[in-house]
Short mmCIF file of C-alpha atoms in Angstrom, two decimals:
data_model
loop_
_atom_site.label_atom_id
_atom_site.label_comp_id
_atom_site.label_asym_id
_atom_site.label_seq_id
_atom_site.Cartn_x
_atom_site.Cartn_y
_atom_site.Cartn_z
CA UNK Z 23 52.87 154.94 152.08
CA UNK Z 24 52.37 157.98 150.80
CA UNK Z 25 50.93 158.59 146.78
CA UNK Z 26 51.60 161.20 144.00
CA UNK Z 27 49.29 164.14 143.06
CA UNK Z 28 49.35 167.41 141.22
CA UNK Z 29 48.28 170.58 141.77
CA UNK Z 30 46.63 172.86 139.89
CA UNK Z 31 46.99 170.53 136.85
CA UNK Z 32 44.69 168.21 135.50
CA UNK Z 33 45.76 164.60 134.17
CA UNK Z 34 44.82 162.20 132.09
CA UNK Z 35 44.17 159.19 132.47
CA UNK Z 36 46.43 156.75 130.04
CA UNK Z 37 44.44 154.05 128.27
CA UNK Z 38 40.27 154.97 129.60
CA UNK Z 39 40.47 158.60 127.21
CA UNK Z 40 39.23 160.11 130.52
CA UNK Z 41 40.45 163.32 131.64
CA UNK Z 42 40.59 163.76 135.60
CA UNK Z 43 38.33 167.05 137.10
CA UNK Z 44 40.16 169.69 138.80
CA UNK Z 45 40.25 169.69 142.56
CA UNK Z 46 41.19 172.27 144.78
CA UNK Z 47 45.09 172.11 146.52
CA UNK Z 48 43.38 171.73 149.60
CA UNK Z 49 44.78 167.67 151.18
CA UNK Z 50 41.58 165.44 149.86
CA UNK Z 51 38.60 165.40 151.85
CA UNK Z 52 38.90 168.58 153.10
CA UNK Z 53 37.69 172.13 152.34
CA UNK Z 54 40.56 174.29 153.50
CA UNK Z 55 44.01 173.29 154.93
CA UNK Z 56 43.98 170.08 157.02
CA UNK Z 57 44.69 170.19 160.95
CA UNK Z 58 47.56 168.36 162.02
CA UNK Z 59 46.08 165.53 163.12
CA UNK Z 60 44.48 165.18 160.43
CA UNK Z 61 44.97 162.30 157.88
CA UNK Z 62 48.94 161.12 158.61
CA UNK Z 63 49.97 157.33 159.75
CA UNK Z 64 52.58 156.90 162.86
CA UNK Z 65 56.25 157.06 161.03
CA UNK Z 66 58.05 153.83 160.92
CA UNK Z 67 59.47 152.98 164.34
CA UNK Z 68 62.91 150.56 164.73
CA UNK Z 69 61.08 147.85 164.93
CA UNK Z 70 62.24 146.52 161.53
CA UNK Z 71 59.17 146.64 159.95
CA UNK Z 72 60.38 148.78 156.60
CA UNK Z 73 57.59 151.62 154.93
CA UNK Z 74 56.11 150.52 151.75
CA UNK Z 75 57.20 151.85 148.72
CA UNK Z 76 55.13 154.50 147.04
CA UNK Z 77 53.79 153.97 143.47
CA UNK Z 78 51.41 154.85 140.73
CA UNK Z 79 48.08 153.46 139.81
CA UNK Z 80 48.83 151.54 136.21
CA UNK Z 81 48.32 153.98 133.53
CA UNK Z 82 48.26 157.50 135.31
CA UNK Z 83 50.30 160.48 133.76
CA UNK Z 84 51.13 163.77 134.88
CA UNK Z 85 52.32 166.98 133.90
CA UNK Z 86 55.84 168.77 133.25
CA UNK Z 87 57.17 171.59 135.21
CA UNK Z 88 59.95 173.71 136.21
CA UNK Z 89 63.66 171.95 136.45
CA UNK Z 90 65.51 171.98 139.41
CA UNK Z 91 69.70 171.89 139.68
CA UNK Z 92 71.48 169.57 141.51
CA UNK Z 93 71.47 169.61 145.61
CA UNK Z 94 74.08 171.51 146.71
CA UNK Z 95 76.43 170.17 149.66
CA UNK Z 96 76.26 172.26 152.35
CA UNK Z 97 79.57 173.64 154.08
CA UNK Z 98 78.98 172.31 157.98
CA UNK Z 99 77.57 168.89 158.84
CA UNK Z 100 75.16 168.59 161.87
CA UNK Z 101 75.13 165.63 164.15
CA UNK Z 102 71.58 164.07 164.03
CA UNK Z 103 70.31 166.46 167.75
CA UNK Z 104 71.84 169.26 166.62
CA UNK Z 105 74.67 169.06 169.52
CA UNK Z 106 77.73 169.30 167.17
CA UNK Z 107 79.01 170.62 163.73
CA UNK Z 108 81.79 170.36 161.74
CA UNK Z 109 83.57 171.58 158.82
CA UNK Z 110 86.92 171.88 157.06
CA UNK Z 111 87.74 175.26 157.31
CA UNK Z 112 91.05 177.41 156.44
CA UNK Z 113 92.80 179.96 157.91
CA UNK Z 114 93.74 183.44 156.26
CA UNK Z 115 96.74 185.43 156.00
CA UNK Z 116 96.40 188.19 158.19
CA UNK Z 117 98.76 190.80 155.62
CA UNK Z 118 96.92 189.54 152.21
CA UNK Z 119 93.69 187.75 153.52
CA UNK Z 120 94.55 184.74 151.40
CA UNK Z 121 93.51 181.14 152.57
CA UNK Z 122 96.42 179.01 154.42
CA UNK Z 123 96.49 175.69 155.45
CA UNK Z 124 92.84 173.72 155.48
CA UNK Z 125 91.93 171.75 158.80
CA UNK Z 126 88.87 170.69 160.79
CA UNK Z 127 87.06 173.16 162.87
CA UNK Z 128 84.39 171.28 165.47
CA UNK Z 129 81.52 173.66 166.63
CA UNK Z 130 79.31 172.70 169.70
CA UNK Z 131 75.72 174.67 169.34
CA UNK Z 132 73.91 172.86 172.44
CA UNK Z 133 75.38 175.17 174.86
CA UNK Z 134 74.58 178.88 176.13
CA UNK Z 135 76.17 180.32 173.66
CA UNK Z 136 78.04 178.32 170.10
CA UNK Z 137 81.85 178.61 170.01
CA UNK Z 138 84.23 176.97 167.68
CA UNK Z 139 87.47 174.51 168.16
CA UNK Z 140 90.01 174.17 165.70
CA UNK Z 141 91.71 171.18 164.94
CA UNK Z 142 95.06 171.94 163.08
CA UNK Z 143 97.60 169.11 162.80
CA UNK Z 144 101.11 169.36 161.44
CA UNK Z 145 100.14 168.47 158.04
CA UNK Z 146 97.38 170.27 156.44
CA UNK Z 147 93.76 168.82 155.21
CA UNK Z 148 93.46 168.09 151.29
CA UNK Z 149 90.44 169.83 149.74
CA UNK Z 150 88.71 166.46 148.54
CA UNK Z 151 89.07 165.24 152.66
CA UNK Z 152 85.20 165.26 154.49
CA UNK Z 153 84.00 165.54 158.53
CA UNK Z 154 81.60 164.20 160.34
CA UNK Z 155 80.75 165.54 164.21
CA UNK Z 156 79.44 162.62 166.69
CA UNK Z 157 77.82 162.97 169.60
CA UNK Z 158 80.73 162.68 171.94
CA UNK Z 159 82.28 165.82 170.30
CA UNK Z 160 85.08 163.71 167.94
CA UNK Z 161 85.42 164.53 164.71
CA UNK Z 162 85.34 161.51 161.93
CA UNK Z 163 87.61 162.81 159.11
CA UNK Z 164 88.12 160.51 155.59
CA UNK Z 165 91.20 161.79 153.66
CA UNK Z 166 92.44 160.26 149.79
CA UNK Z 167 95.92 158.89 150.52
CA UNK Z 168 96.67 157.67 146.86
CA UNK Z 169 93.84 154.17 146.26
CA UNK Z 170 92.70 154.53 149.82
CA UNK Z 171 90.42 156.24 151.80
CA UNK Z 172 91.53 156.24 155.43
CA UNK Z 173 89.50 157.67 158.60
CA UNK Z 174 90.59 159.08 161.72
CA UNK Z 175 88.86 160.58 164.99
CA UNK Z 176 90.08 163.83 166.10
CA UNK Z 177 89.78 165.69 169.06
CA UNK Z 178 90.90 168.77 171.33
CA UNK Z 179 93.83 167.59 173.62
CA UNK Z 180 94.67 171.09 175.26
CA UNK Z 181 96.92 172.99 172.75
CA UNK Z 182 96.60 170.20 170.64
CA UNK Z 183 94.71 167.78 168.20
CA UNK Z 184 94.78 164.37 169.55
CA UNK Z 185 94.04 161.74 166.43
CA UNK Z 186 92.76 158.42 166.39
CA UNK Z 187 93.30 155.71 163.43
CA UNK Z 188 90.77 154.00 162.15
CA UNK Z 189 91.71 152.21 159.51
CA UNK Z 190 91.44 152.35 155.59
CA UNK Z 191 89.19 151.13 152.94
CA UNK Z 192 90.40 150.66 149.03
CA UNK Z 193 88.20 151.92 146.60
CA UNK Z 194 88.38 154.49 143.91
CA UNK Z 195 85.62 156.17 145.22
CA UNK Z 196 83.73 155.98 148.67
CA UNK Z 197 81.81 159.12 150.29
CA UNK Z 198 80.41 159.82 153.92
CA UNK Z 199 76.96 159.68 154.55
CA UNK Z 200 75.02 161.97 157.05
CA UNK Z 201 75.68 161.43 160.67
CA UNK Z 202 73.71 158.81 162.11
CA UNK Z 203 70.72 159.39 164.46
CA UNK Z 204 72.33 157.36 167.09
CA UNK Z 205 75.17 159.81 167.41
CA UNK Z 206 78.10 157.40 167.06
CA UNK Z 207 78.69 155.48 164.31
CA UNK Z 208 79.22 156.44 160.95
CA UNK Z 209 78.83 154.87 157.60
CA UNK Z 210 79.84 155.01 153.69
CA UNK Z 211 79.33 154.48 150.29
CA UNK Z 212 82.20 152.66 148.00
CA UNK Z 213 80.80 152.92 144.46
CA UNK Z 214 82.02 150.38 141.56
CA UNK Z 215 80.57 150.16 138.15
CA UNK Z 216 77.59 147.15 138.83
CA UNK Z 217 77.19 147.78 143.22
CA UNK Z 218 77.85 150.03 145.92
CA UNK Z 219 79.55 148.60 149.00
CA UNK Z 220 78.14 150.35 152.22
CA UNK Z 221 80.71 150.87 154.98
CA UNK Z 222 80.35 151.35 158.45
CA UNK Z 223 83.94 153.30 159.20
CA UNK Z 224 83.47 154.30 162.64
CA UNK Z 225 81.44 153.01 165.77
CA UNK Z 226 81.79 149.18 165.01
CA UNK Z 227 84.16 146.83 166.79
CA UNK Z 228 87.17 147.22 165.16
CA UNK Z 229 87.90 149.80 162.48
CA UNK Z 230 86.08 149.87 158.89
CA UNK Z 231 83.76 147.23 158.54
CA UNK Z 232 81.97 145.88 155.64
CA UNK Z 233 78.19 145.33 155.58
CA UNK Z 234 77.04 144.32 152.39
CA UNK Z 235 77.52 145.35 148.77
CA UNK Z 236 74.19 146.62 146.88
CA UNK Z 237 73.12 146.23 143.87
CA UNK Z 238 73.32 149.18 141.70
CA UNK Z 239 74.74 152.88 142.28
CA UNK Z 240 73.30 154.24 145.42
CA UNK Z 241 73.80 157.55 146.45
CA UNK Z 242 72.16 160.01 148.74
CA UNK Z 243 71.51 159.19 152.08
CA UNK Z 244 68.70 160.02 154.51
CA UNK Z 245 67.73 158.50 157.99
CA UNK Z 246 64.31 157.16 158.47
CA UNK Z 247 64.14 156.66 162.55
CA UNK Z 248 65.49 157.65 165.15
CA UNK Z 249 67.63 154.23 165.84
CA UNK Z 250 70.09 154.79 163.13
CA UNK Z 251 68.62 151.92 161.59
CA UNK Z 252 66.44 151.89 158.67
CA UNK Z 253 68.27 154.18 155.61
CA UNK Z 254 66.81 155.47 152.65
CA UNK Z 255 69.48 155.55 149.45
CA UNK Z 256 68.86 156.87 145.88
CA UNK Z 257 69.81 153.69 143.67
CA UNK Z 258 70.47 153.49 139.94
CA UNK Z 259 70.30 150.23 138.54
CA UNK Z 260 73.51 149.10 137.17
CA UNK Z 261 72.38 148.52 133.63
CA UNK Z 262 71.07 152.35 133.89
CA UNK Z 263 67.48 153.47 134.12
CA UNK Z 264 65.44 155.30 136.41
CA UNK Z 265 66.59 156.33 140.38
CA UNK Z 266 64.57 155.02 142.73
CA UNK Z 267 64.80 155.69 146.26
CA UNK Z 268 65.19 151.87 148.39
CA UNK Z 269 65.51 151.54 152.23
CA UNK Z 270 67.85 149.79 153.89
CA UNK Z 271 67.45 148.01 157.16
CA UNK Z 272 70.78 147.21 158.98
CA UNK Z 273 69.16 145.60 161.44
CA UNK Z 274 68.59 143.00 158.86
CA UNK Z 275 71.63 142.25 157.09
CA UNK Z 276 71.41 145.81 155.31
CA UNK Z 277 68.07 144.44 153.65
CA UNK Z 278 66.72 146.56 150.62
CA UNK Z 279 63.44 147.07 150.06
CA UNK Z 280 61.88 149.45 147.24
CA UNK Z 281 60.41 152.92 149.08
CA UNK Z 282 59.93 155.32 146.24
CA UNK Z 283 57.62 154.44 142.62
CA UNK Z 284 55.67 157.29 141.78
CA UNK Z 285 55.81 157.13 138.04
CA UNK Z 286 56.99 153.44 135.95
CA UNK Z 287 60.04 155.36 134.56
CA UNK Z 288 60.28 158.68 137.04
CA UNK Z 289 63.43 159.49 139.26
CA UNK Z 290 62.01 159.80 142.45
CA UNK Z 291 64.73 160.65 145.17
CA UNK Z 292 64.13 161.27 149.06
CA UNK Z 293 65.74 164.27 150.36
CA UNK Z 294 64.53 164.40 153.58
CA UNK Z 295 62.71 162.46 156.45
CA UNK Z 296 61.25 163.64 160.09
CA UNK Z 297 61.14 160.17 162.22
CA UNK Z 298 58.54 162.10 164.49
CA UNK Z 299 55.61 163.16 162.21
CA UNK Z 300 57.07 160.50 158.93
CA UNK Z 301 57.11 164.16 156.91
CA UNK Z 302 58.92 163.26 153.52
CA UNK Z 303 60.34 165.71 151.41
CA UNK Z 304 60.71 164.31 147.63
CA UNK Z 305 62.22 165.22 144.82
CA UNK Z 306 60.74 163.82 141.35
CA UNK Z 307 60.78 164.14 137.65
CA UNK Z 308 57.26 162.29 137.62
CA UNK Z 309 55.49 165.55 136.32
CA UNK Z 310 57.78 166.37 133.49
CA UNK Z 311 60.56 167.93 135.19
CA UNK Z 312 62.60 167.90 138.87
CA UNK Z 313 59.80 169.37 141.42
CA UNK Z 314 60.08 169.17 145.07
CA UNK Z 315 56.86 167.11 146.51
CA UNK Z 316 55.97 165.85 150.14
CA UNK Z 317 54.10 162.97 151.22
CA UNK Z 318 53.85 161.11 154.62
CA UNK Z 319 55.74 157.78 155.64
CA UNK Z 320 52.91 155.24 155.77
CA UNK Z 321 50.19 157.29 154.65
CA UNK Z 322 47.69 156.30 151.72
CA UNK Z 323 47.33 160.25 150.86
CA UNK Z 324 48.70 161.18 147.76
CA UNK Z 325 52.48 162.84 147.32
CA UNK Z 326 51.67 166.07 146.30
CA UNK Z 327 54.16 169.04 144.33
CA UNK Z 328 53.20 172.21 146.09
CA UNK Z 329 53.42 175.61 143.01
CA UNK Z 330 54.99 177.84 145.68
CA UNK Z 331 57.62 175.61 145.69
CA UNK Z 332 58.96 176.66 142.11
CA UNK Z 333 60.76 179.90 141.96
CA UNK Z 334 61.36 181.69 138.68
CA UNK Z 335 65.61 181.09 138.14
CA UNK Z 336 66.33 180.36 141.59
CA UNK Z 337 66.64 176.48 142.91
CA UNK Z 338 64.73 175.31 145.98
CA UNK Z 339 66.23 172.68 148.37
CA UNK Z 340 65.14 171.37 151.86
CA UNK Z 341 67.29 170.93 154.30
CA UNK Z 342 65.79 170.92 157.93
CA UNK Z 343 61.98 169.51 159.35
CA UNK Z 344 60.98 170.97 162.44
CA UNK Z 345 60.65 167.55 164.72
CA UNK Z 346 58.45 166.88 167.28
CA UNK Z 347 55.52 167.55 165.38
CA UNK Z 348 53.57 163.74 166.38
CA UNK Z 349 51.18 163.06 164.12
CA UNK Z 350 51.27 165.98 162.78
CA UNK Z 351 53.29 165.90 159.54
CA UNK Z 352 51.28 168.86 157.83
CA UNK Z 353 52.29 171.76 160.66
CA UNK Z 354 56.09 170.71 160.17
CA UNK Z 355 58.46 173.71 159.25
CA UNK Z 356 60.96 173.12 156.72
CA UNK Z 357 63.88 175.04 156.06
CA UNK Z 358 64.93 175.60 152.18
CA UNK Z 359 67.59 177.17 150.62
CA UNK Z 360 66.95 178.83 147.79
CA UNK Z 361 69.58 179.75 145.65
CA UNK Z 362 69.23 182.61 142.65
CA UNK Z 363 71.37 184.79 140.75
CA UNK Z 364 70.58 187.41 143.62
CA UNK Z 365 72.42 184.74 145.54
CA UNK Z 366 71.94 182.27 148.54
CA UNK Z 367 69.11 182.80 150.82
CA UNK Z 368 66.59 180.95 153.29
CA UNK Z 369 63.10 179.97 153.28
CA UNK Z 370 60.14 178.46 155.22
CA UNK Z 371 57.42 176.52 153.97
CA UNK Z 372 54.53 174.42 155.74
CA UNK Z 373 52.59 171.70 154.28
CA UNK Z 374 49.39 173.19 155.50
CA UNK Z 375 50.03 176.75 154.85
CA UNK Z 376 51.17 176.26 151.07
CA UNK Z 377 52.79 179.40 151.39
CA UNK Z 378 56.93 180.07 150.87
CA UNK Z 379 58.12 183.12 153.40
CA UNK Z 380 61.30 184.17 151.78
CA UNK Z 381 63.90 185.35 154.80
CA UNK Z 382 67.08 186.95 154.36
CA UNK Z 383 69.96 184.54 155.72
CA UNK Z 384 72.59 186.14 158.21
CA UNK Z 385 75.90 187.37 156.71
CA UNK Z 386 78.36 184.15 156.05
CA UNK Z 387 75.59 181.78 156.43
CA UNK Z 388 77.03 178.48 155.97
CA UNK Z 389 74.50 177.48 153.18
CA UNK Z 390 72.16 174.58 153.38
CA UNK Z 391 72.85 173.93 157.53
CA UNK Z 392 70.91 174.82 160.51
CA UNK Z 393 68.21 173.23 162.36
CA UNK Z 394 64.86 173.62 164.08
CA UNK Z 395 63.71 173.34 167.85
CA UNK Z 396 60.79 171.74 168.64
CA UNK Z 397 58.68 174.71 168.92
CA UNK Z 398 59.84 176.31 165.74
CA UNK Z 399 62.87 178.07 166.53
CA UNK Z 400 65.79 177.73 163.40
CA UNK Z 401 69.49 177.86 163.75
CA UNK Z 402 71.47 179.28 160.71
CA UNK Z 403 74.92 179.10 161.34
CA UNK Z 404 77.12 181.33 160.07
CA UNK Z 405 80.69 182.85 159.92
CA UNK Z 406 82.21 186.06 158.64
CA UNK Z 407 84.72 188.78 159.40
CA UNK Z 408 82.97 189.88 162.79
CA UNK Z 409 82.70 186.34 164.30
CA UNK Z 410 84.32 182.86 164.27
CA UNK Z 411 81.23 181.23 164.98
CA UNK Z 412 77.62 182.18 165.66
CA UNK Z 413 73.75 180.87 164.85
CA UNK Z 414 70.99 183.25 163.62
CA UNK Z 415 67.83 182.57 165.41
CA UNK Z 416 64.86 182.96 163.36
CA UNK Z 417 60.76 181.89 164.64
CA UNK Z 418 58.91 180.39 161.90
CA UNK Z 419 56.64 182.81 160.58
CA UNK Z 420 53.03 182.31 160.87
CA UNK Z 421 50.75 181.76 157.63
CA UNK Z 422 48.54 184.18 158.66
CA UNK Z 423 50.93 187.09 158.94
CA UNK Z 424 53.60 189.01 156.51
CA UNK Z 425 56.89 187.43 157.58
CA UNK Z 426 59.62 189.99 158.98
CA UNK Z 427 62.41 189.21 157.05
CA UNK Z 428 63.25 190.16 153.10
CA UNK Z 429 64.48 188.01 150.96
CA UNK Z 430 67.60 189.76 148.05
CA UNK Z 431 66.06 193.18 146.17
CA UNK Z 432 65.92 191.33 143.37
CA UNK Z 433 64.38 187.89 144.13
CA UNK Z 434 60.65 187.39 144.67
CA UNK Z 435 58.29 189.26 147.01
CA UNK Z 436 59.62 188.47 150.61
CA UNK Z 437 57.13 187.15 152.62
CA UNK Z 438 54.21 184.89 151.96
CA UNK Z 439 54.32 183.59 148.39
CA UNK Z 440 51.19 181.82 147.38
CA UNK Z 441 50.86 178.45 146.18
CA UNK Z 442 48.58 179.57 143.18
CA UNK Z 443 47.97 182.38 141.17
CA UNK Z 444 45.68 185.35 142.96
CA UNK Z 445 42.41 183.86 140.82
CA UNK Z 446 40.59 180.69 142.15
CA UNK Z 447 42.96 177.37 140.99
CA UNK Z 448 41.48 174.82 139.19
CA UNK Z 449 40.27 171.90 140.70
CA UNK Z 450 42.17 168.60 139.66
CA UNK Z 451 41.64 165.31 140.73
CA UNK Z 452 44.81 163.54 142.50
CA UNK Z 453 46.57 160.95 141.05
CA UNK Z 454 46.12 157.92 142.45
CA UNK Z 455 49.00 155.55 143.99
CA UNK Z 456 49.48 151.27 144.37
CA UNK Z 457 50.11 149.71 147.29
CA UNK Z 458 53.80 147.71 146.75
CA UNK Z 459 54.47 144.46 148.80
CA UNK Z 460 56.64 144.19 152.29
CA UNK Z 461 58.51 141.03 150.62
CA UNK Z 462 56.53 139.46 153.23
CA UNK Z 463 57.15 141.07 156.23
CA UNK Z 464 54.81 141.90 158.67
CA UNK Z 465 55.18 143.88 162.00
CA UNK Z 466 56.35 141.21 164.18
CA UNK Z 467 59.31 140.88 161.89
#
């Protein structure tokens, strides 16, 4: 697994009096940025075998920084390829321009050209209800119907919405999480006071099944292959204390094993995870305050917290990898939002460029949705008074070259932003990471 450094900060370690030497930004062992193939282990394949967890050498500190707000929910949910998209949606009055009656609008982006289909029913969609797109073009929808959660497949029948019943669950409160890689089934989180239940609602034999309950209040949600079946939750423990991000294998009785420990009492969450090049994107209090950091699934190299990552007043959030990228986590794209008071709009970073381009987002860009092609194309969706339904196609911009688009008058420089300030960084030694136990497992498991 990956560890936990800092840049451009030097740390001490706890207990020796020593203080660690500055080292450059640079990925250790190297002199400038690191090619591709450089130092990054295979990603975790479906084989069962789950990552080890990342941790800190006993004793090591590190240093505050900026704090980040909470990740926002974007607007329109992608299937896992990219195929599909959903969203609940309302219609407008066409005399005052006021919102009517909320339903489910399915959009289908593999095709020539992206086009939207409604899916109205007599009675209209509650606020608090949430979609899901599979890979077959259904929509999963969960709706509050007084203590129950219930969950229902729609689809275009014609003029019509055709709608298939699950089944219910009972809980106070359950939530979707993101659509699995395998394109059909669909799972949830029930949270109670002392364990989360997790739900598979859709793609199982018979209606809402479920799997286990977990100890603790999980949250979050992100896929770590391409099987749909190793998951990585954020977990609280139920007496309270630090989040720690745990993966679950449901190909072993929804087994949890420990994934994230970067500092004793840090919350260390996963936001995002490329199966292809085992990118991670992190999010971590471990240096004093919420940064965004990136590390590589089964790599010894350390986690590190990249400074052109934190924006003065806005909030930075990944939300698409570029995949594709074999062994090569560091060349991976990654689309951010960045939100300020100047407003919402997007950015591109690279592990190996340590540079943020700042790009203008198209008009009615659904915030916090799109994703890559394999040679570095991105998809913003968006919607506004011209169109229904449309994607903004923007090519990552090099490192090496000014990027083309402008980010708000009054937000940062558009374009490269560099890591560091414009004199030569310090040079700080990384922090150094343990190696957790498998429980015993071992790759023939």
């Amino acid at each position: 697994m990956t560890a936990c450094a800092i840049e451009d900060e030097a740390a001490e370690a706890a207990g020796t009096g020593e203080t660690a030497e500055p080292e450059s930004d640079e990925p250790d062992g190297a002199e400038k940025a690191p090619e591709p193939a450089g130092d990054s282990a295979e990603p975790a394949e479906s084989s069962g075998e789950l990552p080890e967890p990342l941790g800190p050498a006993p004793g090591e500190t590190v240093l505050p920084a900026l704090v980040l707000t909470a990740t926002p929910r974007p607007t329109l949910t992608l299937t896992a390829d990219g195929a599909y998209a959903a969203r609940l949606t309302a219609g407008r009055d066409a005399a005052t321009g006021t919102e009517t009656a909320r339903y489910a609008e399915r959009w289908t982006l593999d095709g020539p050209e992206p086009y939207a289909v409604p899916l109205p029913l007599d009675q209209p969609e509650e606020a608090g209800s949430q979609v899901l797109p599979l890979a077959d073009g259904r929509v999963l929808i969960r709706r509050r119907v007084a203590d129950h959660h219930t969950f229902s497949l729609l689809y275009p029948t014609g003029p019509g919405t055709g709608e298939h019943p699950l089944g219910a669950v009972g809980c106070a409160e359950l939530t979707l999480l993101p659509p699995s890689p395998d394109g059909f089934s669909a799972y949830a989180l029930s949270t109670g006071a002392y364990s989360t239940g997790l739900w598979r609602v859709a793609g199982g034999a018979s209606g809402p099944e479920h799997l286990t309950d977990l100890p603790g209040r999980c949250s979050g949600g992100v896929w770590l292959d391409r099987a749909g079946r190793l998951l990585a939750l954020d977990r609280e423990p139920a007496g309270g204390g630090p989040v720690k991000a745990v993966a679950v294998d449901l190909g072993r009785d929804a087994e949890m094993t420990p994934l994230l420990q970067i500092a004793p009492d840090s919350n260390d969450r996963l936001l995002l995870a490329d199966p292809d090049s085992g990118l991670l994107l992190i999010r971590s209090d471990a240096p004093g305050h919420d940064r965004l950091g990136w590390g590589v699934l089964g790599s010894c190299l350390p986690v590190r917290f990249p400074e052109c990552l934190r924006l003065p007043d806005a909030a930075v959030t990944p939300f698409a990898v570029q995949p594709g990228q074999m062994l090569m986590p560091e060349s991976c794209a990654v689309a951010l939002r960045i939100d300020g008071a100047a407003g919402t709009w997007a950015g591109v970073w690279r592990p190996s460029g340590r540079r943020l381009h700042q790009l203008a987002a198209p008009e009615g860009w659904l915030a916090g949705s799109g994703s890559w092609s394999r040679d570095g194309v991105l998809g913003l969706p968006y919607a506004n008074g011209d169109t229904a339904c449309a994607v903004a196609y923007l090519t990552a911009p090099s490192d090496l070259e000014q990027s083309a688009g402008a980010a708000p008058a009054d937000c940062a420089e558009s374009g490269m932003q560099p890591s560091t300030a414009v004199t030569p960084p310090p040079v700080c030694r990384p922090v150094p990471l343990g190696q957790a136990p498998l429980m015993g497992r071992t790759a023939s498991d």
